[in-house]
Short mmCIF file of C-alpha atoms in Angstrom, two decimals:
data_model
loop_
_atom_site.label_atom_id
_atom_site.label_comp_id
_atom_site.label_asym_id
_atom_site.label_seq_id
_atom_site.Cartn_x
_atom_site.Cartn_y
_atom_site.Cartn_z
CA UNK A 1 268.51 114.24 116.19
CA UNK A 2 268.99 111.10 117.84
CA UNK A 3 267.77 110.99 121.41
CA UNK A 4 269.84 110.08 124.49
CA UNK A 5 269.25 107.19 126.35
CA UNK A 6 269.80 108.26 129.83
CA UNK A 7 269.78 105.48 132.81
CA UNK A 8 266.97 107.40 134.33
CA UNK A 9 264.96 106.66 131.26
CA UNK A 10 266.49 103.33 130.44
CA UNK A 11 265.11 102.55 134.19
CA UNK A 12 261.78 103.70 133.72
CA UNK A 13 261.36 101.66 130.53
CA UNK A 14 262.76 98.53 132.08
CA UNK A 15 260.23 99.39 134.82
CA UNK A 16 256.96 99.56 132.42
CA UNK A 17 258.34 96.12 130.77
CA UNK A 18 258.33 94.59 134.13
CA UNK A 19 254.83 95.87 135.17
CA UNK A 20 251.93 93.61 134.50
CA UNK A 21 248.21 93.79 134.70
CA UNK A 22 246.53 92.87 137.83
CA UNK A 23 242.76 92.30 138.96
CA UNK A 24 241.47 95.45 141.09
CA UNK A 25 241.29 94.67 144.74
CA UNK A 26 237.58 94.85 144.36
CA UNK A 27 237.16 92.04 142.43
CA UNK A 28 237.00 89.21 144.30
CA UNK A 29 233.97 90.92 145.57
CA UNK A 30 232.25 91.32 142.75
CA UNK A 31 232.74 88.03 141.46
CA UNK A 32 232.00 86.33 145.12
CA UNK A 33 228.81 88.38 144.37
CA UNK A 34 227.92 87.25 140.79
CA UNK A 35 228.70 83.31 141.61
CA UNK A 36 226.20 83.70 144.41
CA UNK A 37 223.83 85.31 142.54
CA UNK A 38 224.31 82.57 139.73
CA UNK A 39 223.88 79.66 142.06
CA UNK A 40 220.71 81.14 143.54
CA UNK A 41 219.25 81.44 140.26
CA UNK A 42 220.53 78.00 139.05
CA UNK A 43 219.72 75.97 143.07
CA UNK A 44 217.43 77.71 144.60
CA UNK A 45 214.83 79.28 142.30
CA UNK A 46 214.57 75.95 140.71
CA UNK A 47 214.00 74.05 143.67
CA UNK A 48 217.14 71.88 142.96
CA UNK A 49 218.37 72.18 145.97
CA UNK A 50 218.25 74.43 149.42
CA UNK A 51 220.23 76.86 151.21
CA UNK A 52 223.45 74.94 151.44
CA UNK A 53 224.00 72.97 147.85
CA UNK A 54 223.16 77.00 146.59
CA UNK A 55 226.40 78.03 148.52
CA UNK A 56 228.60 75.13 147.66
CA UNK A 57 227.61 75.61 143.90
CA UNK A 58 228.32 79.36 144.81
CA UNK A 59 232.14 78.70 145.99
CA UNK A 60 232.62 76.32 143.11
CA UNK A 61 231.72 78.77 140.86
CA UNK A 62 233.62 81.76 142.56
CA UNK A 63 236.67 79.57 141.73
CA UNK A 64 235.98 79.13 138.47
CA UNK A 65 234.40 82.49 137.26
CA UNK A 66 238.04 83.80 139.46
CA UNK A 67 240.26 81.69 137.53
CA UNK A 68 238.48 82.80 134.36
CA UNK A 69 238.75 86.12 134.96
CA UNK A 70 242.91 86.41 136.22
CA UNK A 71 243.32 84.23 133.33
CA UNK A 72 242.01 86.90 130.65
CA UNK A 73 243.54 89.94 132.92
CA UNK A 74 246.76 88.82 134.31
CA UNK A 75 247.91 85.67 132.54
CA UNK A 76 247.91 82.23 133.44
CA UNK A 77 251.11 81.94 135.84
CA UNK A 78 249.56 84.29 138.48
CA UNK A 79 245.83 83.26 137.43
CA UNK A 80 247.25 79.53 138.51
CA UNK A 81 248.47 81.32 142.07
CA UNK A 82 245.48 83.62 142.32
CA UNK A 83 243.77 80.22 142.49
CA UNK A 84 245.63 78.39 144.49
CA UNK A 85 245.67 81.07 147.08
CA UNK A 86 241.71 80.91 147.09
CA UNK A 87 241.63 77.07 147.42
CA UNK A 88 244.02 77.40 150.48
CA UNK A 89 241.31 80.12 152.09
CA UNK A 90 238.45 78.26 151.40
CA UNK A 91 240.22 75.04 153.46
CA UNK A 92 240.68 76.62 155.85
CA UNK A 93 237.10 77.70 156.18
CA UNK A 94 235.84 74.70 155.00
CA UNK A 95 238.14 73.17 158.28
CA UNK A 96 236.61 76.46 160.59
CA UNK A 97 233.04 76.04 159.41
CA UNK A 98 232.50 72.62 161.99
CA UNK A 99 234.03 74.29 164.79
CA UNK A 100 231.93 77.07 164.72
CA UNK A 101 229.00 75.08 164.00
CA UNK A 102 229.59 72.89 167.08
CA UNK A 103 230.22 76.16 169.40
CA UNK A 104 226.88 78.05 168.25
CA UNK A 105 224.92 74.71 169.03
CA UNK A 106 226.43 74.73 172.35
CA UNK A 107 226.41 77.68 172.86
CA UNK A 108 222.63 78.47 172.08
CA UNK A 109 221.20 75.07 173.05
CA UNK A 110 223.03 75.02 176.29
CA UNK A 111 222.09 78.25 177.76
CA UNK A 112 218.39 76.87 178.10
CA UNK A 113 219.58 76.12 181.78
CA UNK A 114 222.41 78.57 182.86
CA UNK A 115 221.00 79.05 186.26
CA UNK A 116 221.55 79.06 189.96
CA UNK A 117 219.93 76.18 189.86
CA UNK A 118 221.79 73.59 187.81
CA UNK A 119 224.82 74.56 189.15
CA UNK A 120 223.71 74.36 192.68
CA UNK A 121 221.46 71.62 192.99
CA UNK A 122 222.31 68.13 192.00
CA UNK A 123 219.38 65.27 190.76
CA UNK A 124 218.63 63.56 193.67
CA UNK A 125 215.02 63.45 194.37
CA UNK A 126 214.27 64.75 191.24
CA UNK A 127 212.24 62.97 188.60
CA UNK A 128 212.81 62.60 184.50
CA UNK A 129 209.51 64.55 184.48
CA UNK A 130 211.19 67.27 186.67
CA UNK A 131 211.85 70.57 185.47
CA UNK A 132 214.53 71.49 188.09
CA UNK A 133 217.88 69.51 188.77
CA UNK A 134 221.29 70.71 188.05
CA UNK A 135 224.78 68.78 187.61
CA UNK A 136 226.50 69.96 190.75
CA UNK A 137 227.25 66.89 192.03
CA UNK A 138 228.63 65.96 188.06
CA UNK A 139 231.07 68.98 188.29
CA UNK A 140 232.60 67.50 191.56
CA UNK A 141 232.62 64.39 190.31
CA UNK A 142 234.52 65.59 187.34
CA UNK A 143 237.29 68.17 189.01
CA UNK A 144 237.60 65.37 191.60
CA UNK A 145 238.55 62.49 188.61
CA UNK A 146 240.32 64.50 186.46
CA UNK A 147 242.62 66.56 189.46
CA UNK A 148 243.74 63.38 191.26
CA UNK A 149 244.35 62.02 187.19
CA UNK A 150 246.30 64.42 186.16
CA UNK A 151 248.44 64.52 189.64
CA UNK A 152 248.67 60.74 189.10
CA UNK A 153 249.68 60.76 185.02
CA UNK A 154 252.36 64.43 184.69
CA UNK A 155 254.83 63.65 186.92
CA UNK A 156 255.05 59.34 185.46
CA UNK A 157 254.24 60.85 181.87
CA UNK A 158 257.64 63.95 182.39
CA UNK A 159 259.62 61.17 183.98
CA UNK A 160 259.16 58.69 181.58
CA UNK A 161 259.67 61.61 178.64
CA UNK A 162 262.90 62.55 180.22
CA UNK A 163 264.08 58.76 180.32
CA UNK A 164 263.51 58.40 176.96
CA UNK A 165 265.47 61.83 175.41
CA UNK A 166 267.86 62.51 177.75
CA UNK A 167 268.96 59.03 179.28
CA UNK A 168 267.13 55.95 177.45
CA UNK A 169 269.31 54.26 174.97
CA UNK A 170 268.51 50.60 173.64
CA UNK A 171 266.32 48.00 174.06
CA UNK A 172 264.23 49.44 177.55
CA UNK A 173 264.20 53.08 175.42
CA UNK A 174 262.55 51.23 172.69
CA UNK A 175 260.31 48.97 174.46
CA UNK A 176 258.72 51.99 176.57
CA UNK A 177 258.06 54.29 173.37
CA UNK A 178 256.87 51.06 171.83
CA UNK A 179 254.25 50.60 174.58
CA UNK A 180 253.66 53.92 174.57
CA UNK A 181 252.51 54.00 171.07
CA UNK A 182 250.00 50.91 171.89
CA UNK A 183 248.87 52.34 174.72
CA UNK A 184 247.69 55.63 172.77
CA UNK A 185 245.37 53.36 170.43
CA UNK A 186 243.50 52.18 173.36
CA UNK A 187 239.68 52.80 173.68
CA UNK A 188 238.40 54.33 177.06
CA UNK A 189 236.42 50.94 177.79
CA UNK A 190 239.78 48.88 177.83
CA UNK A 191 241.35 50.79 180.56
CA UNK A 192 238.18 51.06 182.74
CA UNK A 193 237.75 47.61 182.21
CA UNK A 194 241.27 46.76 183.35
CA UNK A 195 240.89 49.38 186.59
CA UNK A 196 237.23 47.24 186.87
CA UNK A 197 239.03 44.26 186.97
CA UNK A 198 242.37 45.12 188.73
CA UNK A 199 241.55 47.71 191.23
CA UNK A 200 237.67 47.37 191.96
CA UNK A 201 237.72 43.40 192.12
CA UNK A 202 240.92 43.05 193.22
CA UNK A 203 242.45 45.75 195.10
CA UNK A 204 239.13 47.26 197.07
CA UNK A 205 237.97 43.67 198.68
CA UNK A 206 241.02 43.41 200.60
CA UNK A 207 240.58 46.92 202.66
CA UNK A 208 236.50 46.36 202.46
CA UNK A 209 236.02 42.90 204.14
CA UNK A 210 235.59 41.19 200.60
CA UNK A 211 233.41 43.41 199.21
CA UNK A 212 234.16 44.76 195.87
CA UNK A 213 233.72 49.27 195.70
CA UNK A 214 233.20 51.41 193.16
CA UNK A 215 234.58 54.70 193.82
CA UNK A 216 235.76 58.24 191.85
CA UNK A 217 239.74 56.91 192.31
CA UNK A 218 238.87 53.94 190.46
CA UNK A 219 237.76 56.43 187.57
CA UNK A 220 240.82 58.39 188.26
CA UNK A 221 242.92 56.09 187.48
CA UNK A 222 241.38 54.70 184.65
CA UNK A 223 241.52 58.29 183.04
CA UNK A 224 245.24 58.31 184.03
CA UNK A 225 245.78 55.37 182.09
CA UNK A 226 244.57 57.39 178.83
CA UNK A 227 246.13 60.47 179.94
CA UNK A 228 249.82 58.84 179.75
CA UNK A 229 250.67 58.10 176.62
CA UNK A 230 249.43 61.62 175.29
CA UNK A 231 251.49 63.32 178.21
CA UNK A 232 254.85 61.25 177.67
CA UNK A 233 254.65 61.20 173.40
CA UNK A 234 253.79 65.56 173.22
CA UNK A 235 256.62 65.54 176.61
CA UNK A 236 258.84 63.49 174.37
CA UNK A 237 258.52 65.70 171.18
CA UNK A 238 258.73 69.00 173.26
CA UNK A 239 262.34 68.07 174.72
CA UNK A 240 263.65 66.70 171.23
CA UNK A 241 262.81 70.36 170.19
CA UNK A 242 265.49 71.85 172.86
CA UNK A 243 268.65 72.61 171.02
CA UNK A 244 270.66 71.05 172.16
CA UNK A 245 273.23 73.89 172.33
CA UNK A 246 271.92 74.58 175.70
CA UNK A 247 272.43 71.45 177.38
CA UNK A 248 276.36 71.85 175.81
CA UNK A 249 276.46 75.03 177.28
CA UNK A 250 275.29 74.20 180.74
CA UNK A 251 277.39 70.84 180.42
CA UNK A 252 280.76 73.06 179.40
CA UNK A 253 280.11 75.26 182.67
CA UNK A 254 280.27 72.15 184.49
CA UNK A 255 276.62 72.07 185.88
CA UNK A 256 275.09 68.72 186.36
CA UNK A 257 272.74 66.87 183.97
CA UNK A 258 270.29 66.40 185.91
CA UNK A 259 270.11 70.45 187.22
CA UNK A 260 270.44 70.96 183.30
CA UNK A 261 267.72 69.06 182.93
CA UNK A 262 265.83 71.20 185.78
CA UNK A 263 266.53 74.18 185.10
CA UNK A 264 267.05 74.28 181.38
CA UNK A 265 265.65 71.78 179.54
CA UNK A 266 262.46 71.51 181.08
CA UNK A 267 261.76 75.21 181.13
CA UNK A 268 262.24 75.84 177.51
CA UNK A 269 259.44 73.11 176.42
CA UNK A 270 257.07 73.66 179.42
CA UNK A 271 254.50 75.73 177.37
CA UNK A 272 254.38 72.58 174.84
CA UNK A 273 254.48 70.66 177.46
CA UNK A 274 251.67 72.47 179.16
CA UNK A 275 249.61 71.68 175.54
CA UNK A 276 250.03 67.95 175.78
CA UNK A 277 249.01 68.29 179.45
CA UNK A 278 245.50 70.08 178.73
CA UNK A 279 245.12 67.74 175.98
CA UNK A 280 245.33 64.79 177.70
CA UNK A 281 243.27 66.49 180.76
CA UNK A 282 240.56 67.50 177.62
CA UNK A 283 240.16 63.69 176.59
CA UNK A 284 240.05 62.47 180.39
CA UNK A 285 237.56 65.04 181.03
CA UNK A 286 235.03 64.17 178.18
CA UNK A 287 235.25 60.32 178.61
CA UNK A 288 232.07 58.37 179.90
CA UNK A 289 232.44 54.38 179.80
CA UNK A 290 235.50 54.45 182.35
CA UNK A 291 233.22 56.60 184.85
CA UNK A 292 230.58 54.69 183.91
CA UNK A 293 232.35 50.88 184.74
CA UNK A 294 234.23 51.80 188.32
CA UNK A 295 232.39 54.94 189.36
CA UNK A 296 228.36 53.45 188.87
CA UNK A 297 227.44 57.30 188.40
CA UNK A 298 225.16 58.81 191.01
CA UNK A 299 222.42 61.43 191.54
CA UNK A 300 223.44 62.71 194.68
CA UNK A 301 226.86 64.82 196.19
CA UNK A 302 229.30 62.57 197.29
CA UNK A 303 232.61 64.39 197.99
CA UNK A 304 234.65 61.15 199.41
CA UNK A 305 236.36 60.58 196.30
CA UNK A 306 237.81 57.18 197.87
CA UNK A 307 234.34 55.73 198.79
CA UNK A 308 230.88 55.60 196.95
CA UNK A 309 229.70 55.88 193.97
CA UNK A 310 230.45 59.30 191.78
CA UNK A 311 228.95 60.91 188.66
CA UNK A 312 231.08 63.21 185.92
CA UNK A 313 230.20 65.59 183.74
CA UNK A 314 230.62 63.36 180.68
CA UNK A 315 227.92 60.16 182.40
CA UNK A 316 225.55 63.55 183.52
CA UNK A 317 225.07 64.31 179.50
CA UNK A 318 225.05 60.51 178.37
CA UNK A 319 222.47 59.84 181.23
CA UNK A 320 220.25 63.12 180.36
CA UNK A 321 220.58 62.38 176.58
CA UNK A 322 218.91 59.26 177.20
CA UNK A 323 215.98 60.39 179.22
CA UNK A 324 212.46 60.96 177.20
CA UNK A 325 211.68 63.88 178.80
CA UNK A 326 211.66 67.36 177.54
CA UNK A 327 213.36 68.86 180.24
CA UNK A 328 216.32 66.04 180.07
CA UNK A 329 217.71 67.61 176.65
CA UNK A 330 218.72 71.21 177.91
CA UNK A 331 220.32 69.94 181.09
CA UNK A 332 222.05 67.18 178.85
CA UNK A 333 222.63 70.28 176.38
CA UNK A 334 224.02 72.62 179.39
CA UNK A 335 226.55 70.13 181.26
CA UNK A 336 228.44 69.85 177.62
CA UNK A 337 228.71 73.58 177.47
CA UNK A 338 229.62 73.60 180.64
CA UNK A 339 232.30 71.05 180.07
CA UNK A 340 233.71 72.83 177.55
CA UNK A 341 234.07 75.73 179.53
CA UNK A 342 235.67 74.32 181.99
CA UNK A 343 238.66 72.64 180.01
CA UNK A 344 239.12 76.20 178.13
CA UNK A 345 238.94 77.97 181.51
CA UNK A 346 242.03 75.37 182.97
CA UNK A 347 243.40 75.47 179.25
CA UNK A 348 243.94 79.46 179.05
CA UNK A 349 244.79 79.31 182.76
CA UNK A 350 247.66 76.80 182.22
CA UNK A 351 249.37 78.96 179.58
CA UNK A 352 249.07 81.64 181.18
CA UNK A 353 250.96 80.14 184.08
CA UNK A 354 253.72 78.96 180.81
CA UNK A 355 253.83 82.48 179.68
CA UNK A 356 255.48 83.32 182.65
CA UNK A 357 258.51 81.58 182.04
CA UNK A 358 261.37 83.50 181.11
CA UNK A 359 263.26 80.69 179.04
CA UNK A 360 260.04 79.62 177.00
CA UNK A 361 259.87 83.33 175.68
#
């Protein structure tokens, strides 16, 4: 008798056609293991190279032993992806591996000097030889410069943004993006150099009886002048993102541009905007040769931001790192952790405060 091919069956069959062989889940595992165990054998117990050429001959061969093995298994089309997938992984680790590398060193070098101390007490009076000495004064210095920066460069950095998207057409348009662009290229000792030169010599002898004055507001501004170009390009590319939908919608319910602007525009990019902003606050932050030209540094307190010499942060670790003392490397060590922290701390803070917003959700 001739069977009956039923479309259950005829399913099922189609089904088992259709289903291919695959690796088990496990083994990546195992053959993660048997490349490293490979490479140790081949590197290490012949002295050909240490710790680290043993695991980069260990990933090569993890990719190749891999690709062997999905090859014979599954067949080359998804051996080809199997691979491709692991390449993608190990980039991105490969990218990781740095950043977690620089955060351990901080992390366990700079804790040497986590103490009441360095953050109460600044250097004054205290020799290279000294064990004690903190960076107080370099962490006023430092919320002083950057604070009165960024008050100076986000509302002149949104402004100019909102020229350039919503209003700026032609030749002024293009000339300000254009400078904007050359300004971003700059190096830090250009525009402390220029504040040196326009606002120290210049500016400060006419209020000072002819006497030239270094001062933390010269170093503000010479961080604002690197903080504006990243403010108004990351402004500029967060507002081109706005559909533009919503301004039509506003505009058809006859509200005004510039209250569209307000209350629409600007709300839907402020997290992004709020990115550019801590990453221009991030570079100003971490510079030393502005602070270093039109601030002169200094070992002592000085809250007058307008008057006197000021330290940062950024001039307290280039100063310690230069000091041949043993002592001078875990303060030096311990104001860069403790620079870091304080741009993640403002950072997380900031979106937070984006979060918030209704729109940006």
């Amino acid at each position: 008798m001739m069977s009956v091919e039923t479309p259950e069956r005829v399913g099922l069959q189609n089904a088992q056609q259709l289903r291919t062989k695959s690796l088990p889940k496990w083994s990546p595992w195992a053959v993660a293991a048997a490349a490293l165990v490979v490479s140790f054998i081949l590197v290490y117990l012949t002295s050909w190279g240490g710790a680290v050429l043993t695991g980069v001959v260990a990933a090569i061969l993890f990719v190749v032993f891999l690709g062997i093995a999905a090859t014979v298994v599954e067949g080359g089309r998804s051996a080809r992806n199997r691979m491709a997938t692991t390449l993608i992984y190990g980039a991105f680790i490969l990218a990781l591996a740095p950043l977690l590398s620089v955060a351990w060193t901080l992390i366990s070098k700079g804790s040497t000097r986590l103490d009441g101390n360095f953050f109460g007490t600044s250097m004054n009076n205290i020799g290279a030889f000294d064990e004690k000495g903190g960076a107080y004064h370099a962490i006023i210095g430092t919320l002083e410069q950057a604070g009165i920066a960024t008050l100076i460069t986000v509302p002149l950095g949104i402004l100019g943004a909102i020229y350039i998207v919503e209003y700026g057409r032609g030749f002024l348009a293009n000339a300000i993006r254009f400078f904007v662009d050359v300004m971003t290229g700059i190096p830090s000792i250009v525009s402390g150099l220029f504040i040196l030169s326009f606002w120290v010599f210049t500016v400060t002898p006419l209020f000072n009886d002819g006497n030239a004055r270094y001062s933390g507001f010269a170093a503000a501004l010479s961080l604002s002048v690197l903080m504006l170009p990243t403010v108004v390009r990351s402004t500029e590319e967060m507002l081109r993102l706005v559909p533009t939908a919503l301004r039509e919608g506003a505009y058809a319910l006859g509200v005004a541009k510039w209250k569209t602007i307000v209350s629409i525009v600007l709300p839907t990019a402020g997290p992004g905007i709020v990115t550019g902003v801590m990453l221009a606050v991030a570079r100003a932050a971490g510079e030393t040769a502005p602070v270093l030209l039109v601030a002169g540094g200094l070992s002592s307190i000085n809250f007058n931001v307008f008057s006197g010499n000021q330290s940062s942060l950024s001039l307290f670790v280039f100063e310690q790192a230069g000091i041949a003392s043993e002592f001078a490397p875990g303060r030096a060590w311990t104001a860069a952790l403790t620079l870091v922290v304080l741009v993640l701390v403002l950072t997380v803070a900031a979106k937070l405060l984006a979060s918030r917003n209704k729109l940006a959700r």
